[in-house]
Short mmCIF file of C-alpha atoms in Angstrom, two decimals:
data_model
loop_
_atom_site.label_atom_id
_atom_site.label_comp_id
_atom_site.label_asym_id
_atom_site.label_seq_id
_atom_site.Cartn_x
_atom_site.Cartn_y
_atom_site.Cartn_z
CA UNK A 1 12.41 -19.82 15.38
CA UNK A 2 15.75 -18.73 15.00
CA UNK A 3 17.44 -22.14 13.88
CA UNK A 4 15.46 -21.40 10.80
CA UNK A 5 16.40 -17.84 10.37
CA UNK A 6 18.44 -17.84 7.06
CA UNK A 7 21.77 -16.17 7.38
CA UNK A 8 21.28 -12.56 6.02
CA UNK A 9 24.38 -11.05 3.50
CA UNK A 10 25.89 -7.98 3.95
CA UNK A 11 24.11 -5.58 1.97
CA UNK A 12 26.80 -3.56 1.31
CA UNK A 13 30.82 -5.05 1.20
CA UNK A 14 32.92 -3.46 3.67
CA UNK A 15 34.21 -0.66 2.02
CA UNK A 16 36.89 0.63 4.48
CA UNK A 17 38.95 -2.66 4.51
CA UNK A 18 42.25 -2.92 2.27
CA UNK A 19 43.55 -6.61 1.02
CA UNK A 20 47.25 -5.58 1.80
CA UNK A 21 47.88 -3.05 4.86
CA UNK A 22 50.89 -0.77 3.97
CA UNK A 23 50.78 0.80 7.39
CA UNK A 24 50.51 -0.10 11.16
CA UNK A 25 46.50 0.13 12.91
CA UNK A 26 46.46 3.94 13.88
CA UNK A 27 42.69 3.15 15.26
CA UNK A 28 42.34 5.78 18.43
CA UNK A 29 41.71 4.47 22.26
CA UNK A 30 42.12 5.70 25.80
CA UNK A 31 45.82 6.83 25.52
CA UNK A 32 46.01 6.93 21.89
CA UNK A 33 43.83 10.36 21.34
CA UNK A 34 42.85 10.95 17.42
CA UNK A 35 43.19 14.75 16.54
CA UNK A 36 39.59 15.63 14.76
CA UNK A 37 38.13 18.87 13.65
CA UNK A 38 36.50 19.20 16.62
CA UNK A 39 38.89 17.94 18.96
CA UNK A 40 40.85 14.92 20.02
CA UNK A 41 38.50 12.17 20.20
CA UNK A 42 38.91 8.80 22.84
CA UNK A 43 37.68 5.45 22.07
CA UNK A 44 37.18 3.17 25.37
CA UNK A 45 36.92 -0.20 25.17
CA UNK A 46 34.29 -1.59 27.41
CA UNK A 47 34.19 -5.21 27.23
CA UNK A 48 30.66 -6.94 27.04
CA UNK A 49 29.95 -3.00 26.90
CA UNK A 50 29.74 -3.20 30.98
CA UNK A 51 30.05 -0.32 33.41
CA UNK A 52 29.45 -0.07 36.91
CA UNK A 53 27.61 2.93 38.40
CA UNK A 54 31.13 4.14 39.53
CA UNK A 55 32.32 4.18 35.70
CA UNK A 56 28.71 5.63 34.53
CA UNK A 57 29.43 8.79 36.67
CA UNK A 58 33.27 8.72 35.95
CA UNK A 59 32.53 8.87 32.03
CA UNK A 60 29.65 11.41 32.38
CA UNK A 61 32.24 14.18 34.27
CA UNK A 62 34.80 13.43 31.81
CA UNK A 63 32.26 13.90 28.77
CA UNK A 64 31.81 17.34 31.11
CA UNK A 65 35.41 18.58 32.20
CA UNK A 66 37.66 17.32 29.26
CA UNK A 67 34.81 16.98 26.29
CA UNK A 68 31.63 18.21 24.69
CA UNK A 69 29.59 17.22 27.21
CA UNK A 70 28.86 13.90 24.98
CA UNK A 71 29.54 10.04 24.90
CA UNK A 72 29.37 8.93 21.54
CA UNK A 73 28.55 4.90 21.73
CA UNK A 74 29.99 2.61 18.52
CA UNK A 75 28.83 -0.15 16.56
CA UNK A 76 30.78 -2.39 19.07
CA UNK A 77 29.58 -1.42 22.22
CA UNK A 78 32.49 1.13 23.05
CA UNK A 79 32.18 4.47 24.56
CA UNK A 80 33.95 7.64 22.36
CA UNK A 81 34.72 11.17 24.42
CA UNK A 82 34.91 13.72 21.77
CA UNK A 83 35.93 17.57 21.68
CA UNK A 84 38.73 16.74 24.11
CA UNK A 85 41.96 19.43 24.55
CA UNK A 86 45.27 18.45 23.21
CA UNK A 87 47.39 18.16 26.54
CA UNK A 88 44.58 16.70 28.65
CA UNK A 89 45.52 12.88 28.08
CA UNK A 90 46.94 12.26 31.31
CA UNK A 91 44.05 13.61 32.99
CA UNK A 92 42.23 11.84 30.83
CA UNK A 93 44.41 8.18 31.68
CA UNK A 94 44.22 9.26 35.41
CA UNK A 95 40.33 9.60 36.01
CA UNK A 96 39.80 6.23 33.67
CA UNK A 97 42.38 4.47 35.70
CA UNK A 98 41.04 5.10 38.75
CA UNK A 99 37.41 4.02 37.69
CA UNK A 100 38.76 0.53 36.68
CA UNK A 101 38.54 1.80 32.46
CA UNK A 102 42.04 0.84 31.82
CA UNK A 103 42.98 -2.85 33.24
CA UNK A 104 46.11 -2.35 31.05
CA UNK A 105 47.60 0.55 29.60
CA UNK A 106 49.43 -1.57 26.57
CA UNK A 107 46.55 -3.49 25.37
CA UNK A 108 43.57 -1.36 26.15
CA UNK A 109 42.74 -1.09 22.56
CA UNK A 110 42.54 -4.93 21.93
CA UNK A 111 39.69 -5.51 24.05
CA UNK A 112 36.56 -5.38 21.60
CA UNK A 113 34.55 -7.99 22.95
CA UNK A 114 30.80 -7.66 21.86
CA UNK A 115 28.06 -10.17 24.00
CA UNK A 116 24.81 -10.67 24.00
CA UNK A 117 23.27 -7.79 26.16
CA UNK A 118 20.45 -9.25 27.62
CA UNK A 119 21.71 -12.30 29.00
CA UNK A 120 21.00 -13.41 32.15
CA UNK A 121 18.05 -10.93 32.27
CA UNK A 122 15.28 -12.12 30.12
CA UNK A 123 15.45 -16.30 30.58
CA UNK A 124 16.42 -16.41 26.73
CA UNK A 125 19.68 -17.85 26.13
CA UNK A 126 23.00 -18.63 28.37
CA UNK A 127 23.72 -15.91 31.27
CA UNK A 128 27.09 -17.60 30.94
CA UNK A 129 28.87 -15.38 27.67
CA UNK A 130 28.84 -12.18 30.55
CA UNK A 131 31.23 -14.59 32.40
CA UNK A 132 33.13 -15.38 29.10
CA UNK A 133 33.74 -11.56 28.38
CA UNK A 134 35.17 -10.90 31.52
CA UNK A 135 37.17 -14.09 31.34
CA UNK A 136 38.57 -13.15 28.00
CA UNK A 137 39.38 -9.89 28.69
CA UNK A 138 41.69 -10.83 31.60
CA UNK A 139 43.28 -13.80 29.10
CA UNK A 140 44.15 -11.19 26.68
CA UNK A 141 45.21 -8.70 28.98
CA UNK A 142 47.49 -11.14 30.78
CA UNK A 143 49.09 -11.99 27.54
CA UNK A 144 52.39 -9.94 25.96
CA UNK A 145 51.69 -10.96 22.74
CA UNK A 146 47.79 -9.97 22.15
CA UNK A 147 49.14 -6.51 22.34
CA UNK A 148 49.54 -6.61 18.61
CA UNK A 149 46.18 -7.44 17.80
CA UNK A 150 44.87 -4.80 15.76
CA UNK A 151 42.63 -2.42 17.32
CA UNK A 152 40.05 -3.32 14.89
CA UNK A 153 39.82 -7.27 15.72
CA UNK A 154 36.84 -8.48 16.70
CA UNK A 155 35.37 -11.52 19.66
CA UNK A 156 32.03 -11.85 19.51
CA UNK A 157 30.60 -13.64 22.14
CA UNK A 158 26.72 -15.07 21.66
CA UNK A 159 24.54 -16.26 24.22
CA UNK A 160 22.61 -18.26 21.69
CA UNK A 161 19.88 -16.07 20.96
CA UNK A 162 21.57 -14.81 17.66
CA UNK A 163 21.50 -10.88 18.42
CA UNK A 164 25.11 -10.25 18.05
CA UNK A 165 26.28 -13.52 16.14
CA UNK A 166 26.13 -11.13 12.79
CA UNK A 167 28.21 -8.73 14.07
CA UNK A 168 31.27 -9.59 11.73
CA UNK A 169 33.94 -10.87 14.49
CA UNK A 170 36.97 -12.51 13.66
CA UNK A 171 36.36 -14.63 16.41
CA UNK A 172 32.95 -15.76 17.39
CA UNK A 173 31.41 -17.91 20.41
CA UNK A 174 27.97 -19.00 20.32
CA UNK A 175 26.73 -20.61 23.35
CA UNK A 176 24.95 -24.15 22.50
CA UNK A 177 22.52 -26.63 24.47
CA UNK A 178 24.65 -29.99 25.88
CA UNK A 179 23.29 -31.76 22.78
CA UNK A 180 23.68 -28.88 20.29
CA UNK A 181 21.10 -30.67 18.56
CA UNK A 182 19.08 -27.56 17.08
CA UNK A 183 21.64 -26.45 14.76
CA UNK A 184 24.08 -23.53 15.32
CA UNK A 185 23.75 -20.64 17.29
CA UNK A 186 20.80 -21.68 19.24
CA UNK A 187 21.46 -22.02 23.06
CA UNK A 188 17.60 -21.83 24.55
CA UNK A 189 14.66 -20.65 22.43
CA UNK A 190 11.14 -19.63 23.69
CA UNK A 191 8.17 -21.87 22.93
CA UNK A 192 6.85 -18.33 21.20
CA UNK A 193 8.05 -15.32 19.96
CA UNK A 194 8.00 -12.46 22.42
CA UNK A 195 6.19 -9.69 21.39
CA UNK A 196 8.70 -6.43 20.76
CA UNK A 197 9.37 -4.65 23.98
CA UNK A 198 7.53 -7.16 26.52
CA UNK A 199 8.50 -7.82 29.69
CA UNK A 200 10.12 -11.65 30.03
CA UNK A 201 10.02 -13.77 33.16
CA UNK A 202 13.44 -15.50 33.43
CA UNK A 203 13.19 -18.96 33.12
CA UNK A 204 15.46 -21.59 34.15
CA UNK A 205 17.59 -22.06 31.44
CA UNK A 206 20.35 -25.18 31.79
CA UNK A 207 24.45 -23.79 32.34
CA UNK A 208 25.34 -24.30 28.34
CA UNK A 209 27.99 -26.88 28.77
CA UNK A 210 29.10 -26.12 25.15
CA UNK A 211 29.92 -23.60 22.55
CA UNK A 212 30.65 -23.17 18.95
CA UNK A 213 33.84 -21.18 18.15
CA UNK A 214 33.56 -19.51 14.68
CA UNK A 215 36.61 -18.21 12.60
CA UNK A 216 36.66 -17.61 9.02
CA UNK A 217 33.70 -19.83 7.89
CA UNK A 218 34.46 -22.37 9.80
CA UNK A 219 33.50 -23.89 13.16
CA UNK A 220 34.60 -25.90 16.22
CA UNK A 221 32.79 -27.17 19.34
CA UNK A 222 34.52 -27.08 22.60
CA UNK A 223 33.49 -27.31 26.55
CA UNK A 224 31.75 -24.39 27.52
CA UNK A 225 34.02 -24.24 30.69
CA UNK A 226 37.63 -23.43 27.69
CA UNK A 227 35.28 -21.13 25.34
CA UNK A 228 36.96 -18.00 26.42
CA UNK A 229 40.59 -19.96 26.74
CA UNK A 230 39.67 -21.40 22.97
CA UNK A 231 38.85 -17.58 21.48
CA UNK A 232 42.75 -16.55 23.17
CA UNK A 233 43.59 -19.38 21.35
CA UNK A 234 41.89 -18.55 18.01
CA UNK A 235 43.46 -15.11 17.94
CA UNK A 236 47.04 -16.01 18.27
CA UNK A 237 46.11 -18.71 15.30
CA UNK A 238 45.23 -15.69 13.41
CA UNK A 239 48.52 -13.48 14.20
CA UNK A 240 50.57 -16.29 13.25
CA UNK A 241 48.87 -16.82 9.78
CA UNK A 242 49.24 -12.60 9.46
CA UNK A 243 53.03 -12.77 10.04
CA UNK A 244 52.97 -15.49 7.77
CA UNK A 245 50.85 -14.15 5.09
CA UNK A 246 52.82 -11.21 4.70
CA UNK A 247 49.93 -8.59 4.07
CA UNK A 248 49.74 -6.51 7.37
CA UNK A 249 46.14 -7.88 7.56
CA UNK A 250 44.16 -6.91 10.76
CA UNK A 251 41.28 -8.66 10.53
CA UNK A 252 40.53 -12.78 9.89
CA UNK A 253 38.95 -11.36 6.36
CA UNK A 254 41.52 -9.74 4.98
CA UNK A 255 44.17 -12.89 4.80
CA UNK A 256 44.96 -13.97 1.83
CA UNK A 257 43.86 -17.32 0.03
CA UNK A 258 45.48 -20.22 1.32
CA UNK A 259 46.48 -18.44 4.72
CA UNK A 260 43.58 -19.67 6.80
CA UNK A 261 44.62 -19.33 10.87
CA UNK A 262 45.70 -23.41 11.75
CA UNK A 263 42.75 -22.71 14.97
CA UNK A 264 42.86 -26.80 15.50
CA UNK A 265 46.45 -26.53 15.85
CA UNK A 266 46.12 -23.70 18.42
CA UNK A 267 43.38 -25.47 20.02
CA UNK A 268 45.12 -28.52 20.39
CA UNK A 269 48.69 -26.53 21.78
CA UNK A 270 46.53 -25.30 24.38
CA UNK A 271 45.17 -28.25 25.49
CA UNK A 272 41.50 -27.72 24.63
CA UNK A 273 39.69 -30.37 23.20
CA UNK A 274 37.41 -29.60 19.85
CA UNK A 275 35.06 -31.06 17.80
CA UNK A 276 35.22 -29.70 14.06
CA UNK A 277 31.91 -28.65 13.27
CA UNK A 278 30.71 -30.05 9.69
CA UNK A 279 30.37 -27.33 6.91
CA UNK A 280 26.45 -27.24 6.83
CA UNK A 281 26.66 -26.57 10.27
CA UNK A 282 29.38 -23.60 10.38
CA UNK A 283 26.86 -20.50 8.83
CA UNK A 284 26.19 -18.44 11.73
CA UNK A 285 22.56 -17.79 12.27
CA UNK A 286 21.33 -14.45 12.80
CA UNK A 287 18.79 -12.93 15.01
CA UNK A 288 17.09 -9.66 15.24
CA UNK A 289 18.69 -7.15 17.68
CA UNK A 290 17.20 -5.94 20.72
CA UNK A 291 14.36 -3.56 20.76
CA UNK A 292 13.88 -0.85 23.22
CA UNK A 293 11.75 -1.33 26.49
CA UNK A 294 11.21 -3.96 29.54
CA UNK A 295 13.76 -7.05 29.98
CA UNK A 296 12.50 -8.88 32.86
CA UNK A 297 11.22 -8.40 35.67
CA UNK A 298 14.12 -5.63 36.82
CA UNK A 299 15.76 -4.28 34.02
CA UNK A 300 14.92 -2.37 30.69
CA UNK A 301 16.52 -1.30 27.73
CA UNK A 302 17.06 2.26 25.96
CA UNK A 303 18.70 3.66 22.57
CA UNK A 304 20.49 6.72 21.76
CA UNK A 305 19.20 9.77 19.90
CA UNK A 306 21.79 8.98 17.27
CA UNK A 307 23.61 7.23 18.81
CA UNK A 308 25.03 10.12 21.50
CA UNK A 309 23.77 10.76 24.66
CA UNK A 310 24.31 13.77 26.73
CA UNK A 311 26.17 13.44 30.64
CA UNK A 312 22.95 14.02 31.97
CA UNK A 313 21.33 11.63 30.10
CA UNK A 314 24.46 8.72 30.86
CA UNK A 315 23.39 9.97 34.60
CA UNK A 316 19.77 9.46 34.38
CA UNK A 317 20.48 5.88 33.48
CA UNK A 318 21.38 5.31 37.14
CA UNK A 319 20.66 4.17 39.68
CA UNK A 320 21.51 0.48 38.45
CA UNK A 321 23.50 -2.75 39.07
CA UNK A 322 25.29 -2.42 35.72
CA UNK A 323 24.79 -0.48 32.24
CA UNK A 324 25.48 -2.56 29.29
CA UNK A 325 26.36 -0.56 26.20
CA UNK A 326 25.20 -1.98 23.41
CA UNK A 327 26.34 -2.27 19.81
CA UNK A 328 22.95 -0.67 18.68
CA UNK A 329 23.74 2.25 20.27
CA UNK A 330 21.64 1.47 23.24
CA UNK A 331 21.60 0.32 27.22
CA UNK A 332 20.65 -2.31 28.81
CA UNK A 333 19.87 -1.13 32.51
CA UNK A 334 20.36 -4.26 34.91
CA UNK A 335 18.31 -3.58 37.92
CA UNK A 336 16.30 -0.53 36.98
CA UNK A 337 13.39 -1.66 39.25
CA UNK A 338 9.99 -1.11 38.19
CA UNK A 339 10.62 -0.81 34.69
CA UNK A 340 7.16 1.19 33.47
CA UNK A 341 8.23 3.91 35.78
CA UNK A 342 11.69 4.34 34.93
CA UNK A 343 11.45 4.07 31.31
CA UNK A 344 8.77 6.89 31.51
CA UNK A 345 11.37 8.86 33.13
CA UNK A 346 14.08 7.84 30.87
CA UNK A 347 11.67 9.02 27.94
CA UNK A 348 11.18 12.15 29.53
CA UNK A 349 15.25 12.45 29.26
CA UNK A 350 14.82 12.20 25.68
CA UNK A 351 16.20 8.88 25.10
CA UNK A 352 14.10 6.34 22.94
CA UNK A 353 11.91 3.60 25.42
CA UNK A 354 10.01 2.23 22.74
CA UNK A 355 10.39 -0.37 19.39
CA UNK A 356 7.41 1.59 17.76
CA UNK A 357 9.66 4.93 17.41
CA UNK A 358 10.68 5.76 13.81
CA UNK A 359 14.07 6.73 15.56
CA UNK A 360 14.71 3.33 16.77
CA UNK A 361 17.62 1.80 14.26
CA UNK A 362 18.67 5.11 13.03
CA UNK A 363 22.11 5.83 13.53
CA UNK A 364 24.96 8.46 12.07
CA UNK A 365 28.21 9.08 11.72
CA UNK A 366 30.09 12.39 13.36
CA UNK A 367 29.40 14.28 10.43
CA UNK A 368 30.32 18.14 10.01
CA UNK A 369 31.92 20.29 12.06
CA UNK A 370 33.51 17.17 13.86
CA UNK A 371 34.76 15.60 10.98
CA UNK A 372 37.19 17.25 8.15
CA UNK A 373 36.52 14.37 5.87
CA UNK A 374 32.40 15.03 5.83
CA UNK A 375 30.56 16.62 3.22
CA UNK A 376 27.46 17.66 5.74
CA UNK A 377 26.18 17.90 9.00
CA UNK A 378 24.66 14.46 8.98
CA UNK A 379 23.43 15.03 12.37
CA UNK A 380 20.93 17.45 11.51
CA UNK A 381 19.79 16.41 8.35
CA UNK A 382 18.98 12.94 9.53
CA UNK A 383 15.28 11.98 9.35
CA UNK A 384 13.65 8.65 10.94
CA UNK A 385 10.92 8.77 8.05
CA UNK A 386 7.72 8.22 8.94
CA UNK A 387 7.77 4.68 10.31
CA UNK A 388 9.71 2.25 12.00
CA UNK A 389 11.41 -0.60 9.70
CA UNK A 390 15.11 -1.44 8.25
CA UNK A 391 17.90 0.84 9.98
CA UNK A 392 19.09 3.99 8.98
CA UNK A 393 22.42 5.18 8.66
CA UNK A 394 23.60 8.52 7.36
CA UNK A 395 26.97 8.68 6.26
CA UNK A 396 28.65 11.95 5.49
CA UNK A 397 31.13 10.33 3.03
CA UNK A 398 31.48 7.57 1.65
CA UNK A 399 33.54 5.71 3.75
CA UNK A 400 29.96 5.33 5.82
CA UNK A 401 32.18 5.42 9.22
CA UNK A 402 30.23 3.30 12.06
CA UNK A 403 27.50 1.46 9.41
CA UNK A 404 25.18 -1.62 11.34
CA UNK A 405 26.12 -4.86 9.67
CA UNK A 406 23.97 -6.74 7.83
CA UNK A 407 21.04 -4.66 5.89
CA UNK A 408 20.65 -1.10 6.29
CA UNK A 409 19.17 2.01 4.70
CA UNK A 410 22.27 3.45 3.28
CA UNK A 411 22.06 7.38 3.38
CA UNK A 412 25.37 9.37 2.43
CA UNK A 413 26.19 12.96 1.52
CA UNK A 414 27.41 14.37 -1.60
CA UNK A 415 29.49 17.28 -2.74
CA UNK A 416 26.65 19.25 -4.57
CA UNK A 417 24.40 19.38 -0.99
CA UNK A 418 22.39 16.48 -1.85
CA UNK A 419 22.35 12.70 -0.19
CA UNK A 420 22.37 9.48 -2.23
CA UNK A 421 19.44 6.82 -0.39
CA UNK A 422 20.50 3.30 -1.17
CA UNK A 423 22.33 4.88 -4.31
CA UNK A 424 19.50 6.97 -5.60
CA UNK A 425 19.93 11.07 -5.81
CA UNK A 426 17.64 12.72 -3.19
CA UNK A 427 17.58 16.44 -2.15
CA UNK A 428 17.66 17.15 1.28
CA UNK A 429 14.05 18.44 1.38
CA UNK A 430 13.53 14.98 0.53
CA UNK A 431 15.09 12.72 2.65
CA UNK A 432 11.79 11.82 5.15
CA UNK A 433 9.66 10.58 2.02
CA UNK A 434 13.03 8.84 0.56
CA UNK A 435 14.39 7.34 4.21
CA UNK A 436 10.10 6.06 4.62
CA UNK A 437 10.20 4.69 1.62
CA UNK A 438 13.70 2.73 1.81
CA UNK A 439 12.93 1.36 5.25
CA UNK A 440 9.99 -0.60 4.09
CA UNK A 441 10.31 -1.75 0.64
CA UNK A 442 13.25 -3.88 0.90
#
């Protein structure tokens, strides 16, 4: 049961964050291209990871015309267009505008908003936080000053089930029964565990009237109906302790001691009522991510080789109602139909259908040529090992660019050719036996 899941530390610190920022956020996004080796590289912010079959087709031609023929998907559910030409960013702007990609052109890079894939689709958990996403993006769209969020700030917004709750965000909803009397971060659970990859009938599961906002290690509870309105409200807390704090911080984490975001205050300016959570009750709980195959009756999820997929293989995801990217590096397919049949033609795509595949959890960063900064070609050294277990991520330097949270196999180059596996030396040669062995002793 997940309410008595313990909380599972980061097994490595995150290495890429500063106390004290000396400079603005340069992180890339639509408009804002980032020259790399191989090109300039886009970052699109897709909101709950949702596009329509319009945007599917509208990404895959631009992967085509203006890229490498590749969309790269993050640890946050985004979509990256890589190998793109210097002077083709108002193409670029043009074809995402028209698909609906970019709501607004001076805060397109503020709108990370991670949710719980699945919801709605399986009977496990609130539907509701795919309502929240879209509510929150048009909040902080609407408003001047969430423009100067950094591009690296975080809502994470939790249907109850726990997948994404772990995620790291700087602001975090979890959706919670009426009587939130299971402990946090539970909205619905099943009566058993579902086996990996089954099919779920949707069961009726009660409108959560409820949620639990989380910021900096501490918790409120507030009317499901002001949980997006209350995460608005929690992010201008936090910009308001930055400027006061001094430090150029961009995330909750990196404020200083004593410069904790006043979110009651914020909560109480805008007019939302709150219950302060007590501190047993404010560690989030965290659940298991999703795992490749049937959700429901009438939609199925997939992973990426790597984490990339091809446009041809972003195309053979439709027809559907919706794609939801995933922060796994995956897609949820809402209304694939008979699910058996498509994900044997998804398969057949090379795209990975099933939990039981080594490749499942193994992920990469852009590695050589793409990157100037890597010391190999990550990409084709990676090896699943022989079995399925923790996930893999191969770095190719050691600032371990797109690493899962929580536990991972932690695989990154070194100068002399060779790869360090959770710190230990390893030849390349090596690396199945070493990557086998790290998934499923730990």
């Amino acid at each position: 049961m997940l309410a008595a899941m313990p909380p599972t530390p980061p097994s490595t610190p995150e290495r890429d964050e500063a106390r004290k920022r000396d400079r603005g956020d340069a992180c890339p996004g639509a408009l804002r291209l980032h020259a790399a080796d191989d090109g300039r590289l886009a970052r699109l912010r897709l909101p709950a990871g949702r596009l329509t079959a319009h945007q599917v087709e509208t990404l895959a031609a631009a992967a085509e015309t203006l890229g490498d023929g590749r969309i790269s998907l993050t640890s946050r559910g985004n979509a990256e267009l890589r190998g793109l030409a210097e002077e083709c960013g108002a193409e670029l702007a043009a074809l995402l505008a028209e698909a609906g990609l970019l709501p607004s052109p001076t805060h397109e890079r503020v709108r990370n908003i991670v949710a719980s894939p699945a919801a709605g689709l399986d009977g496990l958990g609130g539907p509701e936080v795919q309502l929240w996403a879209r509510e929150l993006d048009a909040l902080l769209c609407a408003e001047p000053w969430a423009a100067a969020l950094s591009g690296r700030f975080l809502f994470v917004l939790d249907d109850g089930r726990a997948d994404v709750a772990g995620l790291g965000g700087d602001v975090t909803l979890v959706a919670v029964e009426p009587s939130a009397a299971r402990g946090p971060g539970v909205a619905q659970e099943p009566s058993t565990a579902p086996e990996p990859g089954a099919a779920q009938e949707p069961s009726v599961t009660p409108k959560p009237s409820a949620a639990r906002l989380y910021v900096g290690g501490r918790a409120w509870r507030v009317a499901g109906a002001d949980a997006p309105r209350a995460a608005l409200a929690a992010a201008e807390a936090f910009l308001d302790a930055a400027r006061t704090a001094g430090t150029g911080a961009w995330r909750v984490r990196e404020l200083p001691e004593g410069c904790a975001p006043d979110v009651a205050g914020a909560l109480d300016r805008a007019g939302i009522a709150a219950e302060p959570v007590t501190a047993a009750d404010s560690l989030l709980v965290y659940g298991p991510p999703l795992t490749p195959g049937p959700l429901g009756p009438t939609s199925l999820y997939v992973l990426a080789p790597l984490g990339r997929l091809t446009a041809a293989q972003l195309r053979a995801l439709l027809p559907a109602e919706e794609v939801r990217l995933t922060p796994w590096r995956g897609a949820v397919v809402v209304g694939a139909g008979p699910s058996e049949d498509r994900l044997a033609a998804l398969d057949s795509h090379g795209l990975i259908t099933h939990p039981v595949s080594p490749w499942a959890g193994v992920s990469a960063c852009t590695g050589r040529p793409g990157c100037a900064k890597s010391l190999a070609d990550v990409r084709a050294d990676a090896a699943p090992g022989s079995t399925r277990g923790l996930p893999v991520h191969y770095s190719g330097c050691e600032r371990r660019c797109g690493h899962p949270h929580g536990t991972w196999v932690d695989v990154v180059a070194t100068a002399d050719g060779a790869y360090l596996v959770d710190g230990a030396p390893t030849p390349r040669t090596a690396l199945p036996d070493a990557v086998t062995t790290a998934r499923t002793t730990r």
